[in-house]
Structure formats: C-alpha cells, structure tokens
C-alpha cells in the first residue's frame, strides 16, 4: 500500500512538472521493477583505493561534498535540449570531466570525514547511515570504504533508493519509533560509524542518539549532520518567549548547547534525554567536536566513543 501511494505521489509530481506521459510511464515501470533498475555499485569501474571522498560526492551527487552535483543533473534532465545527453542518473555518474560543470554549494563535510575516518578506510568495518534519501551518500561510502558493510535506514520505500551492492543493505525503519530502532540496532549493531542525516530537527536528533549511540563500537564515531537551522529556529523562538516572560515547555536547548553540555559532562533537563541517557554518554564518550562550514545550514557534530 505504501509503495502504491509513493507511485501515485510521484505521478502527480511529474504531471505538475509538465513531464511527458512517456517519461512518466518509464518512471512508474522503473519503480515497479525497481530491483532490476537499480545502479549496481559492484559493476561500476571506479578506483576504490585512490579516489577521495570529495571526488565520490561530486560523482554520485551527495551534498556532503563541497558541491551538490545532483541538482545540476536534474536541471539537465528537465531541459528537453540536454536530456538526451544524460538519459538517466547512471549516465550522469559516468559523465566525463565531472569538475567541468556548474554546481550549487554543498555542505562540505567530506574533508572533515576524511580527517576522522582515514585510518578506518581499508578496514572491515560496519557503517550505519540514518536517513539516506535516494542513496547517493551510501554509494560514496561504498567506494570510500571498500571493505565495509553498509546499512542504510529510512522511511522511504526501497524503490526510492537508486543503488544496490553486495556490501550494502537498506531497511525501512521509522527512527522515531523506539521499538523499531532498537530491534534493528540489536540485530545489526556494533557499528564503527553511525551518521545521522535523517530528520534535521528535534526530537530526531536526541531520539537517534539515545537509541543508536549504545550500539556504536568503542573507538567508533557518531556523526550528527545539519542541526544548524534547527538551532537558529529554536534560538529565535526562545528569544521571543523570554522577551514575553514565557518558558519553552518542550525543546528548549539547542543541539550545539547539548554538545557543549555533554562535552563538559554537565547534566541538563530535556524532553528526550533522561539522566541515565546522559550518564551513558558522559561515561562512554572520549571526545566531542562541532564543525560549521561555508554553507548556511552546514553543521556537523562528531562524537568519538571510548
């Protein structure tokens, strides 16, 4: 039922975009037979040992790089004059001279991730990404970590993810449902890297950390992306309420402030984190670093586990 709803939604979206019925039919057919139409990462010819994470982000269109190249593809695809040049996303991935295009600014996490993950690159590790959209960053991790087992979770139907690979698996999980998250983590856990790129707002930040951080290995990295906008919104609401003498009853602490409290092992009252959750983080965290890049929403918190 969810898959049918997804296809109907995509059909309506394409109609609004004034796409041709032929292309809409191709889209529906592709999604019905999604497994055979996914891009097979094991069939792509990419130098797995020497290509940088930045190059992979540019190639696959993950906005974790300095540029967000997938938006350029869609501009080409929507333009009837240039659509024949890139008939599908696989054509785009295999384009010559990837740097010879105009791109929007990306979040630029790649150099930060390379700094933290360099020593893990050629090890047999386990990676979990929470929130994968179409899977472009999963493809990047697949080649950056040539020996890694990679899991992606999201609420979207499997047909939405454009990639498949022998070392990669995708699971439909509602990360805000504690039981679903715990069942998944217990079954596949003991991850070396966990990246939260899911719902960029409260309560997802806290819920994911509470549920998944215990399933991170000693020496592993937990990374939270894109909390800057949510922090700014919360700061604005809090400032208004304070000016009126009102109190925020629910989410009243920014993520940046929480990272600072955790780094200094200072307890705080918050909707999701209970004292036992904070104690676990305090007792099991070696370091916490927060980074901001040029993009106005770019924000990355990196926690290394003891």
PDB file of C-alpha atoms in Angstrom:
ATOM      1  CA  UNK A   1       0.000   0.000   0.000  1.00  0.00           C
ATOM      2  CA  UNK A   2       2.818   2.423   0.871  1.00  0.00           C
ATOM      3  CA  UNK A   3       4.504   1.667  -2.434  1.00  0.00           C
ATOM      4  CA  UNK A   4       1.308   2.371  -4.396  1.00  0.00           C
ATOM      5  CA  UNK A   5       0.918   5.679  -2.549  1.00  0.00           C
ATOM      6  CA  UNK A   6       4.541   6.549  -3.343  1.00  0.00           C
ATOM      7  CA  UNK A   7       3.999   5.853  -7.065  1.00  0.00           C
ATOM      8  CA  UNK A   8       0.811   7.944  -7.113  1.00  0.00           C
ATOM      9  CA  UNK A   9       2.633  10.820  -5.413  1.00  0.00           C
ATOM     10  CA  UNK A  10       5.467  10.622  -7.960  1.00  0.00           C
ATOM     11  CA  UNK A  11       2.915  10.511 -10.820  1.00  0.00           C
ATOM     12  CA  UNK A  12       1.197  13.685  -9.562  1.00  0.00           C
ATOM     13  CA  UNK A  13       4.570  15.402  -9.058  1.00  0.00           C
ATOM     14  CA  UNK A  14       5.616  14.609 -12.644  1.00  0.00           C
ATOM     15  CA  UNK A  15       2.294  15.892 -14.003  1.00  0.00           C
ATOM     16  CA  UNK A  16       2.801  19.176 -12.135  1.00  0.00           C
ATOM     17  CA  UNK A  17       6.310  19.389 -13.618  1.00  0.00           C
ATOM     18  CA  UNK A  18       4.690  19.038 -17.073  1.00  0.00           C
ATOM     19  CA  UNK A  19       6.729  15.940 -17.849  1.00  0.00           C
ATOM     20  CA  UNK A  20       5.712  13.841 -20.868  1.00  0.00           C
ATOM     21  CA  UNK A  21       3.457  10.822 -20.372  1.00  0.00           C
ATOM     22  CA  UNK A  22       6.164   8.656 -21.916  1.00  0.00           C
ATOM     23  CA  UNK A  23       8.665   9.662 -19.238  1.00  0.00           C
ATOM     24  CA  UNK A  24       6.061   9.262 -16.515  1.00  0.00           C
ATOM     25  CA  UNK A  25       5.320   5.755 -17.798  1.00  0.00           C
ATOM     26  CA  UNK A  26       9.045   4.938 -17.739  1.00  0.00           C
ATOM     27  CA  UNK A  27       9.267   6.208 -14.166  1.00  0.00           C
ATOM     28  CA  UNK A  28       6.320   4.076 -12.989  1.00  0.00           C
ATOM     29  CA  UNK A  29       7.664   0.998 -14.809  1.00  0.00           C
ATOM     30  CA  UNK A  30      11.109   1.518 -13.287  1.00  0.00           C
ATOM     31  CA  UNK A  31       9.678   1.691  -9.780  1.00  0.00           C
ATOM     32  CA  UNK A  32       7.505  -1.383 -10.245  1.00  0.00           C
ATOM     33  CA  UNK A  33      10.586  -3.364 -11.268  1.00  0.00           C
ATOM     34  CA  UNK A  34      12.930  -1.398  -9.029  1.00  0.00           C
ATOM     35  CA  UNK A  35      15.393  -4.173  -8.143  1.00  0.00           C
ATOM     36  CA  UNK A  36      16.498  -4.721 -11.734  1.00  0.00           C
ATOM     37  CA  UNK A  37      16.777  -0.992 -12.435  1.00  0.00           C
ATOM     38  CA  UNK A  38      18.957  -0.014  -9.513  1.00  0.00           C
ATOM     39  CA  UNK A  39      22.508   1.103 -10.210  1.00  0.00           C
ATOM     40  CA  UNK A  40      24.739  -1.863  -9.354  1.00  0.00           C
ATOM     41  CA  UNK A  41      27.713  -0.462  -7.468  1.00  0.00           C
ATOM     42  CA  UNK A  42      29.695  -3.657  -7.998  1.00  0.00           C
ATOM     43  CA  UNK A  43      29.551  -3.092 -11.754  1.00  0.00           C
ATOM     44  CA  UNK A  44      30.884   0.476 -11.719  1.00  0.00           C
ATOM     45  CA  UNK A  45      34.510   0.938 -12.696  1.00  0.00           C
ATOM     46  CA  UNK A  46      35.921   3.236 -10.023  1.00  0.00           C
ATOM     47  CA  UNK A  47      39.380   3.243  -8.475  1.00  0.00           C
ATOM     48  CA  UNK A  48      38.447   2.197  -4.944  1.00  0.00           C
ATOM     49  CA  UNK A  49      41.844   2.861  -3.399  1.00  0.00           C
ATOM     50  CA  UNK A  50      42.843   6.329  -4.566  1.00  0.00           C
ATOM     51  CA  UNK A  51      39.690   8.378  -5.212  1.00  0.00           C
ATOM     52  CA  UNK A  52      38.912  10.929  -2.500  1.00  0.00           C
ATOM     53  CA  UNK A  53      35.623  11.255  -0.667  1.00  0.00           C
ATOM     54  CA  UNK A  54      35.220  14.703  -2.250  1.00  0.00           C
ATOM     55  CA  UNK A  55      35.557  13.144  -5.722  1.00  0.00           C
ATOM     56  CA  UNK A  56      32.979  10.487  -4.821  1.00  0.00           C
ATOM     57  CA  UNK A  57      30.498  13.073  -3.557  1.00  0.00           C
ATOM     58  CA  UNK A  58      30.902  15.025  -6.792  1.00  0.00           C
ATOM     59  CA  UNK A  59      30.500  11.876  -8.881  1.00  0.00           C
ATOM     60  CA  UNK A  60      27.427  10.482  -7.148  1.00  0.00           C
ATOM     61  CA  UNK A  61      25.764  13.750  -6.167  1.00  0.00           C
ATOM     62  CA  UNK A  62      25.965  13.561  -2.378  1.00  0.00           C
ATOM     63  CA  UNK A  63      25.707  17.033  -0.850  1.00  0.00           C
ATOM     64  CA  UNK A  64      28.311  16.037   1.756  1.00  0.00           C
ATOM     65  CA  UNK A  65      30.926  17.372  -0.662  1.00  0.00           C
ATOM     66  CA  UNK A  66      31.803  20.973  -1.439  1.00  0.00           C
ATOM     67  CA  UNK A  67      29.301  20.897  -4.318  1.00  0.00           C
ATOM     68  CA  UNK A  68      25.777  19.490  -4.620  1.00  0.00           C
ATOM     69  CA  UNK A  69      26.023  17.991  -8.089  1.00  0.00           C
ATOM     70  CA  UNK A  70      22.721  16.090  -8.177  1.00  0.00           C
ATOM     71  CA  UNK A  71      20.775  19.340  -8.598  1.00  0.00           C
ATOM     72  CA  UNK A  72      22.764  20.041 -11.769  1.00  0.00           C
ATOM     73  CA  UNK A  73      21.682  16.666 -13.162  1.00  0.00           C
ATOM     74  CA  UNK A  74      18.018  17.465 -12.596  1.00  0.00           C
ATOM     75  CA  UNK A  75      18.438  20.797 -14.368  1.00  0.00           C
ATOM     76  CA  UNK A  76      19.896  18.925 -17.339  1.00  0.00           C
ATOM     77  CA  UNK A  77      17.160  16.283 -17.171  1.00  0.00           C
ATOM     78  CA  UNK A  78      14.296  18.818 -17.061  1.00  0.00           C
ATOM     79  CA  UNK A  79      15.700  20.639 -20.081  1.00  0.00           C
ATOM     80  CA  UNK A  80      14.487  18.871 -23.224  1.00  0.00           C
ATOM     81  CA  UNK A  81      17.512  20.089 -25.198  1.00  0.00           C
ATOM     82  CA  UNK A  82      20.033  18.483 -22.841  1.00  0.00           C
ATOM     83  CA  UNK A  83      18.010  15.477 -21.646  1.00  0.00           C
ATOM     84  CA  UNK A  84      19.376  13.307 -24.452  1.00  0.00           C
ATOM     85  CA  UNK A  85      22.895  13.853 -23.093  1.00  0.00           C
ATOM     86  CA  UNK A  86      22.040  12.281 -19.721  1.00  0.00           C
ATOM     87  CA  UNK A  87      19.109   9.911 -20.135  1.00  0.00           C
ATOM     88  CA  UNK A  88      19.312   8.671 -16.554  1.00  0.00           C
ATOM     89  CA  UNK A  89      21.339   9.027 -13.384  1.00  0.00           C
ATOM     90  CA  UNK A  90      23.786   6.299 -14.376  1.00  0.00           C
ATOM     91  CA  UNK A  91      24.727   8.402 -17.410  1.00  0.00           C
ATOM     92  CA  UNK A  92      25.296  11.321 -15.049  1.00  0.00           C
ATOM     93  CA  UNK A  93      27.531   9.283 -12.738  1.00  0.00           C
ATOM     94  CA  UNK A  94      29.621   8.173 -15.720  1.00  0.00           C
ATOM     95  CA  UNK A  95      29.944  11.701 -17.176  1.00  0.00           C
ATOM     96  CA  UNK A  96      33.377  12.789 -18.356  1.00  0.00           C
ATOM     97  CA  UNK A  97      35.178  15.627 -16.589  1.00  0.00           C
ATOM     98  CA  UNK A  98      32.830  15.870 -13.539  1.00  0.00           C
ATOM     99  CA  UNK A  99      34.512  19.107 -12.463  1.00  0.00           C
ATOM    100  CA  UNK A 100      33.588  20.841 -15.709  1.00  0.00           C
ATOM    101  CA  UNK A 101      30.039  21.821 -14.665  1.00  0.00           C
ATOM    102  CA  UNK A 102      28.344  24.491 -12.595  1.00  0.00           C
ATOM    103  CA  UNK A 103      27.133  23.224  -9.211  1.00  0.00           C
ATOM    104  CA  UNK A 104      25.337  24.553  -6.167  1.00  0.00           C
ATOM    105  CA  UNK A 105      27.230  24.815  -2.902  1.00  0.00           C
ATOM    106  CA  UNK A 106      27.219  21.633  -0.837  1.00  0.00           C
ATOM    107  CA  UNK A 107      27.619  21.057   2.897  1.00  0.00           C
ATOM    108  CA  UNK A 108      31.357  20.298   2.619  1.00  0.00           C
ATOM    109  CA  UNK A 109      31.595  17.534   5.229  1.00  0.00           C
ATOM    110  CA  UNK A 110      33.935  15.446   3.040  1.00  0.00           C
ATOM    111  CA  UNK A 111      37.252  16.940   4.290  1.00  0.00           C
ATOM    112  CA  UNK A 112      36.069  16.582   7.892  1.00  0.00           C
ATOM    113  CA  UNK A 113      35.043  12.974   7.377  1.00  0.00           C
ATOM    114  CA  UNK A 114      38.336  12.178   5.665  1.00  0.00           C
ATOM    115  CA  UNK A 115      40.154  13.559   8.696  1.00  0.00           C
ATOM    116  CA  UNK A 116      38.194  11.397  11.141  1.00  0.00           C
ATOM    117  CA  UNK A 117      37.768   8.249   9.035  1.00  0.00           C
ATOM    118  CA  UNK A 118      41.140   7.997   7.267  1.00  0.00           C
ATOM    119  CA  UNK A 119      42.524   5.213   9.457  1.00  0.00           C
ATOM    120  CA  UNK A 120      39.332   3.167   9.027  1.00  0.00           C
ATOM    121  CA  UNK A 121      39.244   3.411   5.254  1.00  0.00           C
ATOM    122  CA  UNK A 122      40.645  -0.001   4.343  1.00  0.00           C
ATOM    123  CA  UNK A 123      39.372  -1.931   7.354  1.00  0.00           C
ATOM    124  CA  UNK A 124      36.458  -4.350   7.563  1.00  0.00           C
ATOM    125  CA  UNK A 125      34.060  -2.066   9.392  1.00  0.00           C
ATOM    126  CA  UNK A 126      30.299  -1.615   9.800  1.00  0.00           C
ATOM    127  CA  UNK A 127      28.622   1.667   8.845  1.00  0.00           C
ATOM    128  CA  UNK A 128      25.070   2.825   9.516  1.00  0.00           C
ATOM    129  CA  UNK A 129      23.539   5.883   7.876  1.00  0.00           C
ATOM    130  CA  UNK A 130      20.213   7.072   9.278  1.00  0.00           C
ATOM    131  CA  UNK A 131      18.279   8.881   6.551  1.00  0.00           C
ATOM    132  CA  UNK A 132      19.561   8.079   3.057  1.00  0.00           C
ATOM    133  CA  UNK A 133      17.078   9.682   0.593  1.00  0.00           C
ATOM    134  CA  UNK A 134      17.989   8.222  -2.836  1.00  0.00           C
ATOM    135  CA  UNK A 135      21.192   6.640  -1.520  1.00  0.00           C
ATOM    136  CA  UNK A 136      23.846   8.886  -3.081  1.00  0.00           C
ATOM    137  CA  UNK A 137      25.909   9.057   0.108  1.00  0.00           C
ATOM    138  CA  UNK A 138      25.622   5.269   0.546  1.00  0.00           C
ATOM    139  CA  UNK A 139      27.279   4.949  -2.858  1.00  0.00           C
ATOM    140  CA  UNK A 140      30.070   7.254  -1.703  1.00  0.00           C
ATOM    141  CA  UNK A 141      30.691   5.202   1.444  1.00  0.00           C
ATOM    142  CA  UNK A 142      30.623   2.026  -0.656  1.00  0.00           C
ATOM    143  CA  UNK A 143      33.708   3.097  -2.586  1.00  0.00           C
ATOM    144  CA  UNK A 144      35.448   5.115   0.096  1.00  0.00           C
ATOM    145  CA  UNK A 145      35.342   2.078   2.407  1.00  0.00           C
ATOM    146  CA  UNK A 146      35.978  -0.843   0.007  1.00  0.00           C
ATOM    147  CA  UNK A 147      35.805  -3.488   2.763  1.00  0.00           C
ATOM    148  CA  UNK A 148      32.906  -2.061   4.773  1.00  0.00           C
ATOM    149  CA  UNK A 149      29.435  -3.484   5.312  1.00  0.00           C
ATOM    150  CA  UNK A 150      26.988  -0.618   4.940  1.00  0.00           C
ATOM    151  CA  UNK A 151      23.454  -0.271   6.262  1.00  0.00           C
ATOM    152  CA  UNK A 152      21.023   2.493   5.384  1.00  0.00           C
ATOM    153  CA  UNK A 153      17.688   3.107   7.076  1.00  0.00           C
ATOM    154  CA  UNK A 154      14.847   5.461   6.141  1.00  0.00           C
ATOM    155  CA  UNK A 155      11.049   5.528   5.990  1.00  0.00           C
ATOM    156  CA  UNK A 156      11.003   5.592   2.179  1.00  0.00           C
ATOM    157  CA  UNK A 157      10.104   2.581   0.069  1.00  0.00           C
ATOM    158  CA  UNK A 158      13.015   0.533  -1.279  1.00  0.00           C
ATOM    159  CA  UNK A 159      12.190   1.664  -4.811  1.00  0.00           C
ATOM    160  CA  UNK A 160      13.272   5.191  -3.853  1.00  0.00           C
ATOM    161  CA  UNK A 161      16.903   4.123  -3.265  1.00  0.00           C
ATOM    162  CA  UNK A 162      18.737   4.132  -6.592  1.00  0.00           C
ATOM    163  CA  UNK A 163      21.615   1.779  -5.730  1.00  0.00           C
ATOM    164  CA  UNK A 164      22.375  -1.808  -4.802  1.00  0.00           C
ATOM    165  CA  UNK A 165      25.570  -3.622  -3.858  1.00  0.00           C
ATOM    166  CA  UNK A 166      26.711  -6.857  -2.234  1.00  0.00           C
ATOM    167  CA  UNK A 167      28.026  -4.989   0.817  1.00  0.00           C
ATOM    168  CA  UNK A 168      25.048  -2.660   1.188  1.00  0.00           C
ATOM    169  CA  UNK A 169      21.566  -3.187   2.596  1.00  0.00           C
ATOM    170  CA  UNK A 170      18.608  -0.871   3.052  1.00  0.00           C
ATOM    171  CA  UNK A 171      15.864  -1.223   5.667  1.00  0.00           C
ATOM    172  CA  UNK A 172      12.616   0.674   6.097  1.00  0.00           C
ATOM    173  CA  UNK A 173      12.750   1.911   9.688  1.00  0.00           C
ATOM    174  CA  UNK A 174      10.948   4.766  11.410  1.00  0.00           C
ATOM    175  CA  UNK A 175      13.790   6.115  13.517  1.00  0.00           C
ATOM    176  CA  UNK A 176      11.328   7.902  15.822  1.00  0.00           C
ATOM    177  CA  UNK A 177       9.773   4.574  16.783  1.00  0.00           C
ATOM    178  CA  UNK A 178      11.870   3.327  19.706  1.00  0.00           C
ATOM    179  CA  UNK A 179      10.904  -0.339  19.272  1.00  0.00           C
ATOM    180  CA  UNK A 180      11.729  -0.434  15.545  1.00  0.00           C
ATOM    181  CA  UNK A 181      15.040   1.338  16.094  1.00  0.00           C
ATOM    182  CA  UNK A 182      16.024  -0.930  18.982  1.00  0.00           C
ATOM    183  CA  UNK A 183      15.082  -4.128  17.118  1.00  0.00           C
ATOM    184  CA  UNK A 184      17.187  -3.058  14.139  1.00  0.00           C
ATOM    185  CA  UNK A 185      20.140  -1.964  16.295  1.00  0.00           C
ATOM    186  CA  UNK A 186      20.135  -5.185  18.313  1.00  0.00           C
ATOM    187  CA  UNK A 187      20.139  -7.281  15.155  1.00  0.00           C
ATOM    188  CA  UNK A 188      22.806  -5.424  13.170  1.00  0.00           C
ATOM    189  CA  UNK A 189      24.556  -3.229  15.765  1.00  0.00           C
ATOM    190  CA  UNK A 190      28.139  -2.855  16.912  1.00  0.00           C
ATOM    191  CA  UNK A 191      28.794  -0.231  14.249  1.00  0.00           C
ATOM    192  CA  UNK A 192      32.121   1.514  13.697  1.00  0.00           C
ATOM    193  CA  UNK A 193      30.469   4.608  12.203  1.00  0.00           C
ATOM    194  CA  UNK A 194      26.933   5.963  12.615  1.00  0.00           C
ATOM    195  CA  UNK A 195      25.858   9.001  10.586  1.00  0.00           C
ATOM    196  CA  UNK A 196      22.566  10.723  11.348  1.00  0.00           C
ATOM    197  CA  UNK A 197      21.372  12.528   8.215  1.00  0.00           C
ATOM    198  CA  UNK A 198      17.681  11.987   8.873  1.00  0.00           C
ATOM    199  CA  UNK A 199      15.092  14.451  10.196  1.00  0.00           C
ATOM    200  CA  UNK A 200      17.008  17.682  10.715  1.00  0.00           C
ATOM    201  CA  UNK A 201      15.080  18.763  13.778  1.00  0.00           C
ATOM    202  CA  UNK A 202      14.046  17.857  17.304  1.00  0.00           C
ATOM    203  CA  UNK A 203      13.172  15.250  18.500  1.00  0.00           C
ATOM    204  CA  UNK A 204      15.045  13.178  15.883  1.00  0.00           C
ATOM    205  CA  UNK A 205      18.491  14.433  16.931  1.00  0.00           C
ATOM    206  CA  UNK A 206      18.048  13.265  20.503  1.00  0.00           C
ATOM    207  CA  UNK A 207      15.998  10.136  19.774  1.00  0.00           C
ATOM    208  CA  UNK A 208      18.532   8.758  17.308  1.00  0.00           C
ATOM    209  CA  UNK A 209      21.435   9.458  19.634  1.00  0.00           C
ATOM    210  CA  UNK A 210      19.633   7.855  22.569  1.00  0.00           C
ATOM    211  CA  UNK A 211      18.695   4.751  20.551  1.00  0.00           C
ATOM    212  CA  UNK A 212      21.787   4.183  18.407  1.00  0.00           C
ATOM    213  CA  UNK A 213      24.787   5.533  20.337  1.00  0.00           C
ATOM    214  CA  UNK A 214      24.831   2.471  22.642  1.00  0.00           C
ATOM    215  CA  UNK A 215      25.305   0.305  19.525  1.00  0.00           C
ATOM    216  CA  UNK A 216      28.459   2.132  18.444  1.00  0.00           C
ATOM    217  CA  UNK A 217      31.741   0.290  18.973  1.00  0.00           C
ATOM    218  CA  UNK A 218      34.481   1.530  21.260  1.00  0.00           C
ATOM    219  CA  UNK A 219      36.635   3.881  19.181  1.00  0.00           C
ATOM    220  CA  UNK A 220      33.778   4.448  16.756  1.00  0.00           C
ATOM    221  CA  UNK A 221      32.326   7.732  15.503  1.00  0.00           C
ATOM    222  CA  UNK A 222      28.775   9.051  15.856  1.00  0.00           C
ATOM    223  CA  UNK A 223      28.114  11.955  13.472  1.00  0.00           C
ATOM    224  CA  UNK A 224      25.107  14.279  13.529  1.00  0.00           C
ATOM    225  CA  UNK A 225      24.562  16.419  10.446  1.00  0.00           C
ATOM    226  CA  UNK A 226      22.569  19.566   9.726  1.00  0.00           C
ATOM    227  CA  UNK A 227      21.358  20.846  13.101  1.00  0.00           C
ATOM    228  CA  UNK A 228      22.251  24.488  12.457  1.00  0.00           C
ATOM    229  CA  UNK A 229      18.890  25.561  11.011  1.00  0.00           C
ATOM    230  CA  UNK A 230      17.003  23.913  13.840  1.00  0.00           C
ATOM    231  CA  UNK A 231      19.249  25.653  16.374  1.00  0.00           C
ATOM    232  CA  UNK A 232      18.643  29.037  14.756  1.00  0.00           C
ATOM    233  CA  UNK A 233      14.892  28.469  14.756  1.00  0.00           C
ATOM    234  CA  UNK A 234      14.931  27.430  18.404  1.00  0.00           C
ATOM    235  CA  UNK A 235      17.079  30.422  19.378  1.00  0.00           C
ATOM    236  CA  UNK A 236      14.600  32.777  17.701  1.00  0.00           C
ATOM    237  CA  UNK A 237      11.579  31.210  19.404  1.00  0.00           C
ATOM    238  CA  UNK A 238      13.366  31.156  22.752  1.00  0.00           C
ATOM    239  CA  UNK A 239      14.350  34.815  22.453  1.00  0.00           C
ATOM    240  CA  UNK A 240      10.754  35.807  21.755  1.00  0.00           C
ATOM    241  CA  UNK A 241       9.408  33.777  24.674  1.00  0.00           C
ATOM    242  CA  UNK A 242      11.997  35.190  27.036  1.00  0.00           C
ATOM    243  CA  UNK A 243      11.063  38.727  25.989  1.00  0.00           C
ATOM    244  CA  UNK A 244       7.470  37.939  26.950  1.00  0.00           C
ATOM    245  CA  UNK A 245       8.405  36.196  30.171  1.00  0.00           C
ATOM    246  CA  UNK A 246       7.309  32.833  28.772  1.00  0.00           C
ATOM    247  CA  UNK A 247       9.014  29.466  29.081  1.00  0.00           C
ATOM    248  CA  UNK A 248       9.581  26.942  26.302  1.00  0.00           C
ATOM    249  CA  UNK A 249       7.930  23.774  27.542  1.00  0.00           C
ATOM    250  CA  UNK A 250       9.387  21.220  25.164  1.00  0.00           C
ATOM    251  CA  UNK A 251      12.624  21.565  23.164  1.00  0.00           C
ATOM    252  CA  UNK A 252      14.364  24.475  24.844  1.00  0.00           C
ATOM    253  CA  UNK A 253      18.069  23.648  24.354  1.00  0.00           C
ATOM    254  CA  UNK A 254      19.884  23.851  21.021  1.00  0.00           C
ATOM    255  CA  UNK A 255      21.902  20.924  19.726  1.00  0.00           C
ATOM    256  CA  UNK A 256      25.091  22.987  19.904  1.00  0.00           C
ATOM    257  CA  UNK A 257      24.375  23.685  23.573  1.00  0.00           C
ATOM    258  CA  UNK A 258      23.702  19.998  24.230  1.00  0.00           C
ATOM    259  CA  UNK A 259      27.025  19.046  22.645  1.00  0.00           C
ATOM    260  CA  UNK A 260      28.731  21.563  24.908  1.00  0.00           C
ATOM    261  CA  UNK A 261      26.971  20.197  27.996  1.00  0.00           C
ATOM    262  CA  UNK A 262      27.897  16.633  27.011  1.00  0.00           C
ATOM    263  CA  UNK A 263      31.499  17.609  26.368  1.00  0.00           C
ATOM    264  CA  UNK A 264      31.708  19.113  29.873  1.00  0.00           C
ATOM    265  CA  UNK A 265      29.636  16.317  31.453  1.00  0.00           C
ATOM    266  CA  UNK A 266      27.016  18.733  32.655  1.00  0.00           C
ATOM    267  CA  UNK A 267      23.502  17.396  33.203  1.00  0.00           C
ATOM    268  CA  UNK A 268      20.574  19.263  31.666  1.00  0.00           C
ATOM    269  CA  UNK A 269      16.808  18.852  31.522  1.00  0.00           C
ATOM    270  CA  UNK A 270      15.427  17.985  28.119  1.00  0.00           C
ATOM    271  CA  UNK A 271      12.390  16.209  26.633  1.00  0.00           C
ATOM    272  CA  UNK A 272      14.136  13.105  25.246  1.00  0.00           C
ATOM    273  CA  UNK A 273      17.357  12.628  27.210  1.00  0.00           C
ATOM    274  CA  UNK A 274      16.844  11.273  30.699  1.00  0.00           C
ATOM    275  CA  UNK A 275      19.561  11.334  33.334  1.00  0.00           C
ATOM    276  CA  UNK A 276      20.519   7.710  32.617  1.00  0.00           C
ATOM    277  CA  UNK A 277      20.924   8.509  28.911  1.00  0.00           C
ATOM    278  CA  UNK A 278      23.198  11.444  29.656  1.00  0.00           C
ATOM    279  CA  UNK A 279      25.215   9.403  32.160  1.00  0.00           C
ATOM    280  CA  UNK A 280      25.799   6.763  29.487  1.00  0.00           C
ATOM    281  CA  UNK A 281      27.035   9.438  27.074  1.00  0.00           C
ATOM    282  CA  UNK A 282      29.256  11.045  29.728  1.00  0.00           C
ATOM    283  CA  UNK A 283      30.791   7.709  30.747  1.00  0.00           C
ATOM    284  CA  UNK A 284      31.348   6.401  27.217  1.00  0.00           C
ATOM    285  CA  UNK A 285      32.475   9.397  25.167  1.00  0.00           C
ATOM    286  CA  UNK A 286      36.124  10.214  24.507  1.00  0.00           C
ATOM    287  CA  UNK A 287      35.654  13.461  22.579  1.00  0.00           C
ATOM    288  CA  UNK A 288      33.038  15.749  21.025  1.00  0.00           C
ATOM    289  CA  UNK A 289      33.783  18.233  18.244  1.00  0.00           C
ATOM    290  CA  UNK A 290      31.382  20.554  16.410  1.00  0.00           C
ATOM    291  CA  UNK A 291      32.108  21.955  12.947  1.00  0.00           C
ATOM    292  CA  UNK A 292      30.466  24.622  10.781  1.00  0.00           C
ATOM    293  CA  UNK A 293      31.256  25.053   7.093  1.00  0.00           C
ATOM    294  CA  UNK A 294      30.537  27.712   4.453  1.00  0.00           C
ATOM    295  CA  UNK A 295      27.009  26.535   3.574  1.00  0.00           C
ATOM    296  CA  UNK A 296      24.484  28.343   5.842  1.00  0.00           C
ATOM    297  CA  UNK A 297      22.967  25.067   7.100  1.00  0.00           C
ATOM    298  CA  UNK A 298      26.243  23.125   7.332  1.00  0.00           C
ATOM    299  CA  UNK A 299      26.790  21.758  10.846  1.00  0.00           C
ATOM    300  CA  UNK A 300      28.436  18.545  11.978  1.00  0.00           C
ATOM    301  CA  UNK A 301      28.819  17.121  15.467  1.00  0.00           C
ATOM    302  CA  UNK A 302      31.305  14.262  15.812  1.00  0.00           C
ATOM    303  CA  UNK A 303      31.389  12.095  18.942  1.00  0.00           C
ATOM    304  CA  UNK A 304      34.129   9.510  19.414  1.00  0.00           C
ATOM    305  CA  UNK A 305      33.311   6.661  21.756  1.00  0.00           C
ATOM    306  CA  UNK A 306      35.702   5.424  24.466  1.00  0.00           C
TER     307      UNK A 306
END
